[in-house]
Amino acid sequence: MKLITAIIKPFKLDDVREKLQELHIDGMTVSEAKGYGRQKGHTEIYRGAEYVVSFLPKLRIEIVVRDDQVGIAVEAIRAATNTGHIGDGKIFVSPIERAWRIRTGESDNDAL
């Protein structure tokens, strides 16, 4: 099992969800995040005063998949979020040692 963590632009969430549902990959956790990379933030004007917004709004998506689903899941997320511009995001893949479904006690792949 692997944990796929993707940091994406907020308006791309529905596209990611639809692509993963097409692949029958159900269930995800979504959290609001703020950060920057090469974008370095941007400048805004509020009440006539200019200020720098260093941390941009992002979403953090986490899904756990079977080992054989990693490639298709990562490609689906990449395809759904790629605009070709700086700030499209990042995808990370990490190993998961064990998983349990609390309600039934199922473990590992059965818990997914």
Short mmCIF file of N, CA and C in Angstrom, two decimals:
data_model
loop_
_atom_site.label_atom_id
_atom_site.label_comp_id
_atom_site.label_asym_id
_atom_site.label_seq_id
_atom_site.Cartn_x
_atom_site.Cartn_y
_atom_site.Cartn_z
N MET A 1 0.85 -1.18 0.00
CA MET A 1 0.00 0.00 0.00
C MET A 1 0.89 1.23 0.00
N LYS A 2 0.37 2.28 -0.65
CA LYS A 2 1.11 3.54 -0.71
C LYS A 2 0.17 4.70 -0.38
N LEU A 3 0.75 5.73 0.23
CA LEU A 3 0.05 6.98 0.49
C LEU A 3 0.47 7.96 -0.59
N ILE A 4 -0.51 8.46 -1.32
CA ILE A 4 -0.24 9.49 -2.33
C ILE A 4 -0.71 10.81 -1.76
N THR A 5 0.21 11.76 -1.65
CA THR A 5 -0.10 13.09 -1.17
C THR A 5 0.13 14.05 -2.32
N ALA A 6 -0.90 14.82 -2.65
CA ALA A 6 -0.78 15.79 -3.74
C ALA A 6 -1.12 17.17 -3.20
N ILE A 7 -0.30 18.14 -3.56
CA ILE A 7 -0.55 19.54 -3.22
C ILE A 7 -0.96 20.20 -4.54
N ILE A 8 -2.20 20.71 -4.60
CA ILE A 8 -2.74 21.20 -5.87
C ILE A 8 -3.40 22.56 -5.71
N LYS A 9 -3.71 23.17 -6.84
CA LYS A 9 -4.48 24.41 -6.84
C LYS A 9 -5.93 24.07 -6.47
N PRO A 10 -6.58 24.90 -5.65
CA PRO A 10 -7.93 24.56 -5.16
C PRO A 10 -8.96 24.32 -6.27
N PHE A 11 -8.89 25.04 -7.36
CA PHE A 11 -9.92 24.89 -8.40
C PHE A 11 -9.78 23.59 -9.19
N LYS A 12 -8.75 22.79 -8.93
CA LYS A 12 -8.54 21.53 -9.64
C LYS A 12 -9.09 20.32 -8.87
N LEU A 13 -9.65 20.53 -7.69
CA LEU A 13 -10.11 19.42 -6.86
C LEU A 13 -11.16 18.56 -7.57
N ASP A 14 -12.18 19.17 -8.15
CA ASP A 14 -13.23 18.39 -8.80
C ASP A 14 -12.68 17.57 -9.96
N ASP A 15 -11.72 18.11 -10.71
CA ASP A 15 -11.11 17.37 -11.81
C ASP A 15 -10.39 16.13 -11.29
N VAL A 16 -9.66 16.27 -10.19
CA VAL A 16 -8.94 15.14 -9.60
C VAL A 16 -9.94 14.09 -9.12
N ARG A 17 -10.96 14.52 -8.41
CA ARG A 17 -11.96 13.58 -7.89
C ARG A 17 -12.61 12.78 -9.01
N GLU A 18 -12.99 13.47 -10.10
CA GLU A 18 -13.63 12.79 -11.23
C GLU A 18 -12.69 11.77 -11.87
N LYS A 19 -11.42 12.14 -12.07
CA LYS A 19 -10.45 11.21 -12.68
C LYS A 19 -10.26 9.97 -11.81
N LEU A 20 -10.16 10.16 -10.49
CA LEU A 20 -9.95 9.02 -9.61
C LEU A 20 -11.20 8.14 -9.54
N GLN A 21 -12.38 8.73 -9.58
CA GLN A 21 -13.61 7.95 -9.57
C GLN A 21 -13.72 7.10 -10.83
N GLU A 22 -13.28 7.64 -11.97
CA GLU A 22 -13.28 6.86 -13.22
C GLU A 22 -12.43 5.60 -13.08
N LEU A 23 -11.39 5.67 -12.26
CA LEU A 23 -10.49 4.53 -12.03
C LEU A 23 -10.95 3.65 -10.87
N HIS A 24 -12.10 3.96 -10.29
CA HIS A 24 -12.65 3.25 -9.13
C HIS A 24 -11.74 3.34 -7.92
N ILE A 25 -11.05 4.48 -7.80
CA ILE A 25 -10.27 4.78 -6.60
C ILE A 25 -11.12 5.72 -5.77
N ASP A 26 -11.69 5.16 -4.72
CA ASP A 26 -12.64 5.91 -3.90
C ASP A 26 -12.00 6.29 -2.57
N GLY A 27 -12.41 7.43 -2.08
CA GLY A 27 -11.97 7.88 -0.77
C GLY A 27 -10.73 8.73 -0.84
N MET A 28 -10.82 9.89 -0.26
CA MET A 28 -9.68 10.78 -0.17
C MET A 28 -9.89 11.71 1.00
N THR A 29 -8.80 12.23 1.50
CA THR A 29 -8.85 13.26 2.53
C THR A 29 -8.32 14.54 1.91
N VAL A 30 -9.04 15.63 2.12
CA VAL A 30 -8.65 16.92 1.56
C VAL A 30 -8.51 17.92 2.70
N SER A 31 -7.39 18.63 2.71
CA SER A 31 -7.13 19.65 3.71
C SER A 31 -6.71 20.93 3.02
N GLU A 32 -7.08 22.05 3.62
CA GLU A 32 -6.60 23.32 3.09
C GLU A 32 -5.16 23.51 3.54
N ALA A 33 -4.36 24.06 2.65
CA ALA A 33 -2.95 24.30 2.96
C ALA A 33 -2.54 25.63 2.37
N LYS A 34 -1.45 26.15 2.85
CA LYS A 34 -0.86 27.36 2.29
C LYS A 34 0.62 27.11 2.11
N GLY A 35 1.17 27.63 1.04
CA GLY A 35 2.59 27.42 0.82
C GLY A 35 3.05 28.12 -0.44
N TYR A 36 4.31 27.92 -0.74
CA TYR A 36 4.87 28.46 -1.97
C TYR A 36 6.07 27.63 -2.36
N GLY A 37 6.40 27.71 -3.61
CA GLY A 37 7.60 27.07 -4.15
C GLY A 37 8.22 28.08 -5.08
N ARG A 38 8.25 27.74 -6.33
CA ARG A 38 8.82 28.65 -7.32
C ARG A 38 7.94 29.86 -7.57
N GLN A 39 6.67 29.78 -7.18
CA GLN A 39 5.76 30.91 -7.38
C GLN A 39 6.17 32.13 -6.56
N LYS A 40 6.70 31.90 -5.38
CA LYS A 40 7.17 32.95 -4.48
C LYS A 40 6.08 33.93 -4.04
N GLY A 41 4.82 33.57 -4.15
CA GLY A 41 3.74 34.45 -3.72
C GLY A 41 3.44 35.50 -4.77
N HIS A 42 2.68 36.49 -4.38
CA HIS A 42 2.32 37.57 -5.29
C HIS A 42 2.02 38.84 -4.50
N THR A 43 1.89 39.96 -5.21
CA THR A 43 1.62 41.25 -4.58
C THR A 43 0.15 41.60 -4.75
N GLU A 44 -0.48 42.09 -3.70
CA GLU A 44 -1.86 42.55 -3.76
C GLU A 44 -1.95 43.96 -3.20
N ILE A 45 -3.03 44.64 -3.54
CA ILE A 45 -3.28 45.98 -3.01
C ILE A 45 -4.57 45.93 -2.21
N TYR A 46 -4.50 46.40 -0.96
CA TYR A 46 -5.65 46.44 -0.08
C TYR A 46 -5.75 47.83 0.51
N ARG A 47 -6.87 48.51 0.26
CA ARG A 47 -7.10 49.88 0.73
C ARG A 47 -5.94 50.81 0.37
N GLY A 48 -5.46 50.63 -0.84
CA GLY A 48 -4.40 51.51 -1.33
C GLY A 48 -3.00 51.13 -0.91
N ALA A 49 -2.87 50.15 -0.04
CA ALA A 49 -1.55 49.73 0.42
C ALA A 49 -1.16 48.43 -0.28
N GLU A 50 0.05 48.38 -0.76
CA GLU A 50 0.55 47.18 -1.43
C GLU A 50 1.21 46.27 -0.41
N TYR A 51 0.92 44.97 -0.50
CA TYR A 51 1.57 44.02 0.40
C TYR A 51 1.80 42.71 -0.34
N VAL A 52 2.75 41.93 0.15
CA VAL A 52 3.14 40.68 -0.48
C VAL A 52 2.44 39.51 0.23
N VAL A 53 1.80 38.66 -0.56
CA VAL A 53 1.20 37.44 -0.05
C VAL A 53 2.23 36.33 -0.30
N SER A 54 2.90 35.89 0.75
CA SER A 54 3.97 34.90 0.60
C SER A 54 3.45 33.48 0.46
N PHE A 55 2.36 33.17 1.14
CA PHE A 55 1.82 31.82 1.13
C PHE A 55 0.53 31.80 0.33
N LEU A 56 0.50 30.96 -0.69
CA LEU A 56 -0.65 30.87 -1.58
C LEU A 56 -1.57 29.75 -1.14
N PRO A 57 -2.88 29.89 -1.37
CA PRO A 57 -3.82 28.83 -0.98
C PRO A 57 -3.65 27.60 -1.87
N LYS A 58 -3.58 26.45 -1.24
CA LYS A 58 -3.47 25.16 -1.92
C LYS A 58 -4.37 24.17 -1.22
N LEU A 59 -4.55 23.01 -1.83
CA LEU A 59 -5.23 21.90 -1.19
C LEU A 59 -4.26 20.73 -1.10
N ARG A 60 -4.37 20.00 0.00
CA ARG A 60 -3.56 18.79 0.19
C ARG A 60 -4.52 17.61 0.11
N ILE A 61 -4.28 16.75 -0.87
CA ILE A 61 -5.10 15.56 -1.06
C ILE A 61 -4.29 14.36 -0.61
N GLU A 62 -4.91 13.46 0.15
CA GLU A 62 -4.25 12.23 0.57
C GLU A 62 -5.14 11.04 0.21
N ILE A 63 -4.56 10.07 -0.50
CA ILE A 63 -5.28 8.84 -0.80
C ILE A 63 -4.33 7.66 -0.55
N VAL A 64 -4.89 6.55 -0.12
CA VAL A 64 -4.11 5.33 0.06
C VAL A 64 -4.60 4.34 -0.98
N VAL A 65 -3.65 3.77 -1.72
CA VAL A 65 -3.99 2.83 -2.80
C VAL A 65 -3.15 1.57 -2.68
N ARG A 66 -3.61 0.52 -3.36
CA ARG A 66 -2.80 -0.70 -3.46
C ARG A 66 -1.56 -0.40 -4.30
N ASP A 67 -0.53 -1.18 -4.12
CA ASP A 67 0.71 -0.96 -4.85
C ASP A 67 0.50 -0.94 -6.36
N ASP A 68 -0.40 -1.79 -6.87
CA ASP A 68 -0.61 -1.87 -8.32
C ASP A 68 -1.41 -0.68 -8.87
N GLN A 69 -1.95 0.18 -8.01
CA GLN A 69 -2.73 1.34 -8.46
C GLN A 69 -1.93 2.64 -8.45
N VAL A 70 -0.72 2.61 -7.94
CA VAL A 70 0.05 3.84 -7.76
C VAL A 70 0.26 4.57 -9.08
N GLY A 71 0.72 3.87 -10.10
CA GLY A 71 1.03 4.51 -11.37
C GLY A 71 -0.18 5.18 -12.01
N ILE A 72 -1.31 4.49 -12.03
CA ILE A 72 -2.49 5.07 -12.68
C ILE A 72 -3.07 6.22 -11.84
N ALA A 73 -2.97 6.11 -10.51
CA ALA A 73 -3.47 7.18 -9.66
C ALA A 73 -2.63 8.44 -9.80
N VAL A 74 -1.31 8.29 -9.80
CA VAL A 74 -0.42 9.44 -9.95
C VAL A 74 -0.63 10.09 -11.31
N GLU A 75 -0.74 9.28 -12.35
CA GLU A 75 -0.95 9.85 -13.70
C GLU A 75 -2.29 10.56 -13.80
N ALA A 76 -3.32 10.03 -13.14
CA ALA A 76 -4.64 10.68 -13.16
C ALA A 76 -4.58 12.04 -12.46
N ILE A 77 -3.91 12.09 -11.32
CA ILE A 77 -3.78 13.37 -10.59
C ILE A 77 -2.98 14.36 -11.42
N ARG A 78 -1.87 13.89 -12.00
CA ARG A 78 -1.02 14.77 -12.81
C ARG A 78 -1.79 15.32 -14.01
N ALA A 79 -2.53 14.45 -14.69
CA ALA A 79 -3.28 14.88 -15.87
C ALA A 79 -4.38 15.88 -15.49
N ALA A 80 -5.01 15.68 -14.33
CA ALA A 80 -6.11 16.54 -13.92
C ALA A 80 -5.64 17.91 -13.44
N THR A 81 -4.39 18.00 -12.99
CA THR A 81 -3.93 19.25 -12.38
C THR A 81 -2.93 20.02 -13.24
N ASN A 82 -2.44 19.44 -14.29
CA ASN A 82 -1.41 20.07 -15.11
C ASN A 82 -1.98 21.20 -15.96
N THR A 83 -1.52 22.42 -15.70
CA THR A 83 -1.89 23.56 -16.54
C THR A 83 -0.69 24.04 -17.34
N GLY A 84 0.48 23.53 -16.99
CA GLY A 84 1.70 23.95 -17.66
C GLY A 84 2.31 25.21 -17.08
N HIS A 85 1.78 25.68 -15.97
CA HIS A 85 2.27 26.91 -15.34
C HIS A 85 2.90 26.59 -13.99
N ILE A 86 3.78 27.47 -13.54
CA ILE A 86 4.37 27.33 -12.22
C ILE A 86 3.25 27.34 -11.18
N GLY A 87 3.36 26.47 -10.19
CA GLY A 87 2.37 26.43 -9.13
C GLY A 87 1.35 25.32 -9.29
N ASP A 88 1.51 24.45 -10.30
CA ASP A 88 0.57 23.35 -10.49
C ASP A 88 0.56 22.40 -9.30
N GLY A 89 1.67 22.27 -8.61
CA GLY A 89 1.70 21.46 -7.40
C GLY A 89 2.75 20.38 -7.42
N LYS A 90 2.63 19.47 -6.47
CA LYS A 90 3.56 18.35 -6.30
C LYS A 90 2.76 17.11 -5.92
N ILE A 91 3.36 15.94 -6.24
CA ILE A 91 2.79 14.65 -5.84
C ILE A 91 3.90 13.87 -5.14
N PHE A 92 3.58 13.31 -3.97
CA PHE A 92 4.53 12.51 -3.21
C PHE A 92 3.93 11.13 -2.97
N VAL A 93 4.76 10.11 -3.01
CA VAL A 93 4.31 8.73 -2.75
C VAL A 93 5.14 8.19 -1.59
N SER A 94 4.44 7.67 -0.57
CA SER A 94 5.10 7.14 0.63
C SER A 94 4.56 5.74 0.93
N PRO A 95 5.36 4.89 1.53
CA PRO A 95 4.87 3.55 1.89
C PRO A 95 3.96 3.61 3.12
N ILE A 96 2.99 2.71 3.13
CA ILE A 96 2.10 2.52 4.28
C ILE A 96 2.34 1.11 4.80
N GLU A 97 2.67 0.97 6.06
CA GLU A 97 2.96 -0.35 6.61
C GLU A 97 1.70 -1.16 6.88
N ARG A 98 0.72 -0.55 7.53
CA ARG A 98 -0.51 -1.26 7.88
C ARG A 98 -1.68 -0.29 7.83
N ALA A 99 -2.88 -0.84 7.63
CA ALA A 99 -4.12 -0.05 7.64
C ALA A 99 -5.24 -0.90 8.20
N TRP A 100 -6.16 -0.27 8.94
CA TRP A 100 -7.32 -0.96 9.48
C TRP A 100 -8.58 -0.15 9.23
N ARG A 101 -9.65 -0.82 8.91
CA ARG A 101 -10.96 -0.19 8.87
C ARG A 101 -11.52 -0.34 10.28
N ILE A 102 -11.79 0.77 10.93
CA ILE A 102 -12.20 0.75 12.33
C ILE A 102 -13.51 -0.01 12.52
N ARG A 103 -14.49 0.23 11.66
CA ARG A 103 -15.82 -0.36 11.83
C ARG A 103 -15.80 -1.88 11.77
N THR A 104 -15.05 -2.47 10.82
CA THR A 104 -15.11 -3.92 10.61
C THR A 104 -13.88 -4.67 11.11
N GLY A 105 -12.79 -3.96 11.34
CA GLY A 105 -11.56 -4.61 11.75
C GLY A 105 -10.76 -5.16 10.58
N GLU A 106 -11.24 -4.95 9.34
CA GLU A 106 -10.47 -5.40 8.17
C GLU A 106 -9.13 -4.68 8.16
N SER A 107 -8.13 -5.36 7.61
CA SER A 107 -6.81 -4.74 7.61
C SER A 107 -6.19 -4.74 6.23
N ASP A 108 -5.20 -3.90 6.08
CA ASP A 108 -4.38 -3.75 4.88
C ASP A 108 -5.23 -3.53 3.63
N ASN A 109 -4.99 -4.26 2.53
CA ASN A 109 -5.72 -4.00 1.28
C ASN A 109 -7.23 -4.13 1.45
N ASP A 110 -7.68 -5.04 2.33
CA ASP A 110 -9.12 -5.19 2.56
C ASP A 110 -9.73 -3.95 3.22
N ALA A 111 -8.91 -3.19 3.91
CA ALA A 111 -9.40 -1.99 4.60
C ALA A 111 -9.57 -0.81 3.64
N LEU A 112 -8.99 -0.92 2.46
CA LEU A 112 -9.09 0.18 1.50
C LEU A 112 -10.43 0.14 0.84
#
